[in-house]
Amino acid sequence: RSINGLVGPDAGEIRFCDRIVSSSTLPDLRQKTGMVFQDFNLVNNLSSLNNVLTGLLGSSNKFMSMFYLFSRAQKLRALDCLKRVGLLDKAYTRADQLSGGQKQRVGIARAIVKRPVLLLADEPVASLDPMIAYSIMSLLRDVGNEFGITVICNLHQVDLALKFSDRIVGLSGGRIVFDAATREVDDAYIRNIYRGHDRGLFFEDGGEAEGPPQ
């Protein structure tokens, strides 16, 4: 959220594409980022297609944006993104008629329609059941690989982070407690960090780790 300018940092600066994120650079930098939200942030009375097209509002001129007008090329691009996330058959279905997993797929299509270099996913599977969460994380990974997009994903589910990421930055109490390639972060290390906490908060198999917090 700080990278995208939704929340300001308490201190220091954020650099993205070799530029400091500020009020003057934010409009241009936002065109290079896509955002996927925990609560989907879709317009319920719009179709899936029109929700995806909202991702292009910032790249259209003010007149086109004001009257919600899009070119044929933009509509075809949006349809292609819906096809990529497996929802082409829901293009003209209202968002409020979609399941949670389908809504998040529309959110991903909206994020990639602008062809960003960075995709930010803020707790994208927190409100989804485990099977749907797994499919959404798979989709985020595949989309990133296919389009060459860097994906930064904020997660509390450690097992999903271990499964789908290339790099993990662990935070505890607002501080970085580790930063390493995923292949270097083994299960024993993760369990040690969360020792004494309810494992069900972080691992699908539930249970409680032994010993004091560390």
PDB file of C-alpha atoms in Angstrom, residues 2-175:
ATOM      1  CA  SER A   2       2.917   2.348   0.608  1.00  0.00           C
ATOM      2  CA  ILE A   3       4.459   1.488  -2.763  1.00  0.00           C
ATOM      3  CA  ASN A   4       1.139   2.359  -4.400  1.00  0.00           C
ATOM      4  CA  GLY A   5       0.733   5.543  -2.365  1.00  0.00           C
ATOM      5  CA  LEU A   6      -2.322   4.348  -0.411  1.00  0.00           C
ATOM      6  CA  VAL A   7      -0.466   4.586   2.917  1.00  0.00           C
ATOM      7  CA  GLY A   8       2.439   6.925   3.585  1.00  0.00           C
ATOM      8  CA  PRO A   9       5.596   5.596   5.285  1.00  0.00           C
ATOM      9  CA  ASP A  10       6.307   6.702   8.861  1.00  0.00           C
ATOM     10  CA  ALA A  11       9.933   7.368   7.951  1.00  0.00           C
ATOM     11  CA  GLY A  12      12.396   6.957   5.110  1.00  0.00           C
ATOM     12  CA  GLU A  13      11.576   6.749   1.425  1.00  0.00           C
ATOM     13  CA  ILE A  14      10.325   4.202  -1.080  1.00  0.00           C
ATOM     14  CA  ARG A  15      12.041   3.777  -4.441  1.00  0.00           C
ATOM     15  CA  PHE A  16      10.337   2.132  -7.380  1.00  0.00           C
ATOM     16  CA  CYS A  17      11.711   2.016 -10.935  1.00  0.00           C
ATOM     17  CA  ASP A  18      14.690   4.089  -9.735  1.00  0.00           C
ATOM     18  CA  ARG A  19      12.379   6.900  -8.598  1.00  0.00           C
ATOM     19  CA  ILE A  20      11.280   8.035  -5.153  1.00  0.00           C
ATOM     20  CA  VAL A  21       7.557   7.495  -4.604  1.00  0.00           C
ATOM     21  CA  SER A  22       6.093  10.952  -3.972  1.00  0.00           C
ATOM     22  CA  SER A  23       3.044  13.010  -4.885  1.00  0.00           C
ATOM     23  CA  SER A  24       4.776  14.165  -8.073  1.00  0.00           C
ATOM     24  CA  THR A  25       5.886  10.711  -9.267  1.00  0.00           C
ATOM     25  CA  LEU A  26       2.894   8.722  -8.008  1.00  0.00           C
ATOM     26  CA  PRO A  27       0.568   9.165 -11.031  1.00  0.00           C
ATOM     27  CA  ASP A  28       3.183   7.795 -13.417  1.00  0.00           C
ATOM     28  CA  LEU A  29       4.322   5.022 -11.071  1.00  0.00           C
ATOM     29  CA  ARG A  30       0.736   3.883 -10.517  1.00  0.00           C
ATOM     30  CA  GLN A  31       0.485   3.202 -14.234  1.00  0.00           C
ATOM     31  CA  LYS A  32       3.289   0.689 -13.755  1.00  0.00           C
ATOM     32  CA  THR A  33       1.575  -1.147 -10.884  1.00  0.00           C
ATOM     33  CA  GLY A  34      -1.481  -3.360 -10.566  1.00  0.00           C
ATOM     34  CA  MET A  35      -3.260  -3.916  -7.248  1.00  0.00           C
ATOM     35  CA  VAL A  36      -5.181  -6.952  -6.003  1.00  0.00           C
ATOM     36  CA  PHE A  37      -7.200  -6.383  -2.828  1.00  0.00           C
ATOM     37  CA  GLN A  38      -8.363  -8.676  -0.038  1.00  0.00           C
ATOM     38  CA  ASP A  39     -11.973  -7.498  -0.367  1.00  0.00           C
ATOM     39  CA  PHE A  40     -11.855  -7.504  -4.199  1.00  0.00           C
ATOM     40  CA  ASN A  41     -12.832  -3.786  -4.583  1.00  0.00           C
ATOM     41  CA  LEU A  42     -15.162  -4.512  -7.497  1.00  0.00           C
ATOM     42  CA  VAL A  43     -18.163  -2.400  -8.499  1.00  0.00           C
ATOM     43  CA  ASN A  44     -21.025  -4.793  -7.823  1.00  0.00           C
ATOM     44  CA  ASN A  45     -23.458  -3.417 -10.411  1.00  0.00           C
ATOM     45  CA  LEU A  46     -20.889  -3.572 -13.217  1.00  0.00           C
ATOM     46  CA  SER A  47     -20.127  -6.605 -15.344  1.00  0.00           C
ATOM     47  CA  SER A  48     -16.852  -8.479 -15.023  1.00  0.00           C
ATOM     48  CA  LEU A  49     -15.711  -6.895 -18.288  1.00  0.00           C
ATOM     49  CA  ASN A  50     -16.452  -3.362 -17.133  1.00  0.00           C
ATOM     50  CA  ASN A  51     -14.734  -4.001 -13.813  1.00  0.00           C
ATOM     51  CA  VAL A  52     -11.605  -5.096 -15.675  1.00  0.00           C
ATOM     52  CA  LEU A  53     -11.830  -1.993 -17.852  1.00  0.00           C
ATOM     53  CA  THR A  54     -11.693   0.218 -14.746  1.00  0.00           C
ATOM     54  CA  GLY A  55      -8.041  -0.786 -14.592  1.00  0.00           C
ATOM     55  CA  LEU A  56      -7.516   1.329 -17.717  1.00  0.00           C
ATOM     56  CA  LEU A  57      -9.240   4.491 -16.478  1.00  0.00           C
ATOM     57  CA  GLY A  58      -5.955   6.093 -15.486  1.00  0.00           C
ATOM     58  CA  SER A  59      -4.507   5.555 -18.957  1.00  0.00           C
ATOM     59  CA  SER A  60      -7.485   7.059 -20.805  1.00  0.00           C
ATOM     60  CA  ASN A  61      -7.951  10.779 -21.376  1.00  0.00           C
ATOM     61  CA  LYS A  62     -10.184  12.648 -18.933  1.00  0.00           C
ATOM     62  CA  PHE A  63     -13.136  12.845 -21.336  1.00  0.00           C
ATOM     63  CA  MET A  64     -13.069   9.101 -22.023  1.00  0.00           C
ATOM     64  CA  SER A  65     -12.716   8.316 -18.324  1.00  0.00           C
ATOM     65  CA  MET A  66     -15.519  10.680 -17.318  1.00  0.00           C
ATOM     66  CA  PHE A  67     -18.038   8.988 -19.608  1.00  0.00           C
ATOM     67  CA  TYR A  68     -16.628   5.500 -19.151  1.00  0.00           C
ATOM     68  CA  LEU A  69     -15.744   5.124 -22.827  1.00  0.00           C
ATOM     69  CA  PHE A  70     -13.218   2.582 -24.030  1.00  0.00           C
ATOM     70  CA  SER A  71     -11.790   1.744 -27.427  1.00  0.00           C
ATOM     71  CA  ARG A  72     -12.344  -1.577 -29.159  1.00  0.00           C
ATOM     72  CA  ALA A  73      -8.685  -2.435 -28.568  1.00  0.00           C
ATOM     73  CA  GLN A  74      -9.087  -1.820 -24.832  1.00  0.00           C
ATOM     74  CA  LYS A  75     -12.203  -3.995 -24.676  1.00  0.00           C
ATOM     75  CA  LEU A  76     -10.441  -6.800 -26.521  1.00  0.00           C
ATOM     76  CA  ARG A  77      -7.504  -6.541 -24.131  1.00  0.00           C
ATOM     77  CA  ALA A  78      -9.866  -6.748 -21.142  1.00  0.00           C
ATOM     78  CA  LEU A  79     -11.593  -9.796 -22.635  1.00  0.00           C
ATOM     79  CA  ASP A  80      -8.204 -11.412 -23.181  1.00  0.00           C
ATOM     80  CA  CYS A  81      -7.354 -10.846 -19.512  1.00  0.00           C
ATOM     81  CA  LEU A  82     -10.642 -12.448 -18.464  1.00  0.00           C
ATOM     82  CA  LYS A  83      -9.817 -15.383 -20.706  1.00  0.00           C
ATOM     83  CA  ARG A  84      -6.398 -15.660 -19.075  1.00  0.00           C
ATOM     84  CA  VAL A  85      -7.964 -15.957 -15.606  1.00  0.00           C
ATOM     85  CA  GLY A  86     -10.576 -18.439 -16.842  1.00  0.00           C
ATOM     86  CA  LEU A  87     -13.618 -16.162 -16.711  1.00  0.00           C
ATOM     87  CA  LEU A  88     -14.326 -15.272 -20.331  1.00  0.00           C
ATOM     88  CA  ASP A  89     -17.750 -16.900 -19.977  1.00  0.00           C
ATOM     89  CA  LYS A  90     -18.516 -14.487 -17.100  1.00  0.00           C
ATOM     90  CA  ALA A  91     -17.564 -11.330 -19.027  1.00  0.00           C
ATOM     91  CA  TYR A  92     -21.100  -9.931 -18.958  1.00  0.00           C
ATOM     92  CA  THR A  93     -22.069 -11.251 -15.518  1.00  0.00           C
ATOM     93  CA  ARG A  94     -22.469  -8.657 -12.775  1.00  0.00           C
ATOM     94  CA  ALA A  95     -19.832  -8.753 -10.066  1.00  0.00           C
ATOM     95  CA  ASP A  96     -22.410  -9.307  -7.325  1.00  0.00           C
ATOM     96  CA  GLN A  97     -23.397 -12.587  -9.006  1.00  0.00           C
ATOM     97  CA  LEU A  98     -19.877 -14.042  -8.803  1.00  0.00           C
ATOM     98  CA  SER A  99     -18.377 -16.272  -6.131  1.00  0.00           C
ATOM     99  CA  GLY A 100     -15.504 -15.026  -3.980  1.00  0.00           C
ATOM    100  CA  GLY A 101     -12.921 -16.884  -6.033  1.00  0.00           C
ATOM    101  CA  GLN A 102     -14.386 -15.557  -9.279  1.00  0.00           C
ATOM    102  CA  LYS A 103     -14.361 -12.002  -7.910  1.00  0.00           C
ATOM    103  CA  GLN A 104     -10.674 -12.307  -7.074  1.00  0.00           C
ATOM    104  CA  ARG A 105      -9.968 -13.598 -10.585  1.00  0.00           C
ATOM    105  CA  VAL A 106     -11.693 -10.504 -11.974  1.00  0.00           C
ATOM    106  CA  GLY A 107      -9.525  -8.448  -9.619  1.00  0.00           C
ATOM    107  CA  ILE A 108      -6.400 -10.086 -11.031  1.00  0.00           C
ATOM    108  CA  ALA A 109      -7.580  -9.466 -14.601  1.00  0.00           C
ATOM    109  CA  ARG A 110      -8.166  -5.809 -13.716  1.00  0.00           C
ATOM    110  CA  ALA A 111      -4.663  -5.585 -12.250  1.00  0.00           C
ATOM    111  CA  ILE A 112      -2.902  -7.018 -15.320  1.00  0.00           C
ATOM    112  CA  VAL A 113      -4.969  -5.258 -18.001  1.00  0.00           C
ATOM    113  CA  LYS A 114      -2.739  -2.180 -17.747  1.00  0.00           C
ATOM    114  CA  ARG A 115       0.322  -4.394 -18.335  1.00  0.00           C
ATOM    115  CA  PRO A 116       2.140  -3.407 -15.144  1.00  0.00           C
ATOM    116  CA  VAL A 117       5.726  -4.184 -14.228  1.00  0.00           C
ATOM    117  CA  LEU A 118       4.724  -4.758 -10.588  1.00  0.00           C
ATOM    118  CA  LEU A 119       1.645  -6.455  -9.143  1.00  0.00           C
ATOM    119  CA  LEU A 120       0.818  -5.810  -5.486  1.00  0.00           C
ATOM    120  CA  ALA A 121      -1.452  -8.351  -3.791  1.00  0.00           C
ATOM    121  CA  ASP A 122      -2.714  -7.328  -0.344  1.00  0.00           C
ATOM    122  CA  GLU A 123      -3.944 -10.446   1.498  1.00  0.00           C
ATOM    123  CA  PRO A 124      -5.494 -11.741  -1.746  1.00  0.00           C
ATOM    124  CA  VAL A 125      -6.730 -15.053  -0.297  1.00  0.00           C
ATOM    125  CA  ALA A 126      -7.633 -14.091   3.275  1.00  0.00           C
ATOM    126  CA  SER A 127     -11.385 -14.358   2.640  1.00  0.00           C
ATOM    127  CA  LEU A 128     -11.236 -17.527   0.518  1.00  0.00           C
ATOM    128  CA  ASP A 129     -11.418 -21.200   1.465  1.00  0.00           C
ATOM    129  CA  PRO A 130      -8.161 -23.216   1.236  1.00  0.00           C
ATOM    130  CA  MET A 131      -8.825 -24.826  -2.149  1.00  0.00           C
ATOM    131  CA  ILE A 132      -9.790 -21.539  -3.801  1.00  0.00           C
ATOM    132  CA  ALA A 133      -6.875 -19.792  -2.082  1.00  0.00           C
ATOM    133  CA  TYR A 134      -4.486 -22.338  -3.585  1.00  0.00           C
ATOM    134  CA  SER A 135      -5.887 -21.772  -7.086  1.00  0.00           C
ATOM    135  CA  ILE A 136      -5.643 -17.981  -6.733  1.00  0.00           C
ATOM    136  CA  MET A 137      -2.023 -18.178  -5.581  1.00  0.00           C
ATOM    137  CA  SER A 138      -1.267 -20.501  -8.497  1.00  0.00           C
ATOM    138  CA  LEU A 139      -2.829 -17.976 -10.852  1.00  0.00           C
ATOM    139  CA  LEU A 140      -0.806 -15.083  -9.415  1.00  0.00           C
ATOM    140  CA  ARG A 141       2.408 -17.070  -9.835  1.00  0.00           C
ATOM    141  CA  ASP A 142       1.551 -18.136 -13.384  1.00  0.00           C
ATOM    142  CA  VAL A 143       0.493 -14.635 -14.453  1.00  0.00           C
ATOM    143  CA  GLY A 144       3.713 -13.192 -13.062  1.00  0.00           C
ATOM    144  CA  ASN A 145       5.811 -15.734 -14.938  1.00  0.00           C
ATOM    145  CA  GLU A 146       3.852 -15.441 -18.179  1.00  0.00           C
ATOM    146  CA  PHE A 147       3.851 -11.649 -18.394  1.00  0.00           C
ATOM    147  CA  GLY A 148       7.168 -10.992 -16.666  1.00  0.00           C
ATOM    148  CA  ILE A 149       5.495  -9.161 -13.773  1.00  0.00           C
ATOM    149  CA  THR A 150       7.082  -8.967 -10.341  1.00  0.00           C
ATOM    150  CA  VAL A 151       4.480  -9.960  -7.730  1.00  0.00           C
ATOM    151  CA  ILE A 152       4.695  -8.731  -4.135  1.00  0.00           C
ATOM    152  CA  CYS A 153       2.151 -10.585  -2.030  1.00  0.00           C
ATOM    153  CA  ASN A 154       1.287  -9.847   1.604  1.00  0.00           C
ATOM    154  CA  LEU A 155       0.297 -13.115   3.308  1.00  0.00           C
ATOM    155  CA  HIS A 156      -0.245 -14.597   6.750  1.00  0.00           C
ATOM    156  CA  GLN A 157      -0.449 -18.161   5.427  1.00  0.00           C
ATOM    157  CA  VAL A 158       3.161 -19.299   5.692  1.00  0.00           C
ATOM    158  CA  ASP A 159       2.520 -22.560   3.855  1.00  0.00           C
ATOM    159  CA  LEU A 160       1.289 -20.636   0.802  1.00  0.00           C
ATOM    160  CA  ALA A 161       4.306 -18.339   0.940  1.00  0.00           C
ATOM    161  CA  LEU A 162       6.623 -21.349   1.002  1.00  0.00           C
ATOM    162  CA  LYS A 163       4.794 -22.981  -1.887  1.00  0.00           C
ATOM    163  CA  PHE A 164       4.448 -20.080  -4.306  1.00  0.00           C
ATOM    164  CA  SER A 165       7.160 -17.501  -3.634  1.00  0.00           C
ATOM    165  CA  ASP A 166      10.751 -17.119  -4.796  1.00  0.00           C
ATOM    166  CA  ARG A 167      11.680 -14.892  -1.858  1.00  0.00           C
ATOM    167  CA  ILE A 168      10.212 -14.402   1.604  1.00  0.00           C
ATOM    168  CA  VAL A 169      10.490 -11.293   3.770  1.00  0.00           C
ATOM    169  CA  GLY A 170       9.199 -12.108   7.259  1.00  0.00           C
ATOM    170  CA  LEU A 171       7.809  -9.387   9.510  1.00  0.00           C
ATOM    171  CA  SER A 172       7.099  -9.558  13.230  1.00  0.00           C
ATOM    172  CA  GLY A 173       6.026  -6.565  15.288  1.00  0.00           C
ATOM    173  CA  GLY A 174       6.657  -4.292  12.335  1.00  0.00           C
ATOM    174  CA  ARG A 175      10.269  -5.424  11.986  1.00  0.00           C
TER     175      ARG A 175
END
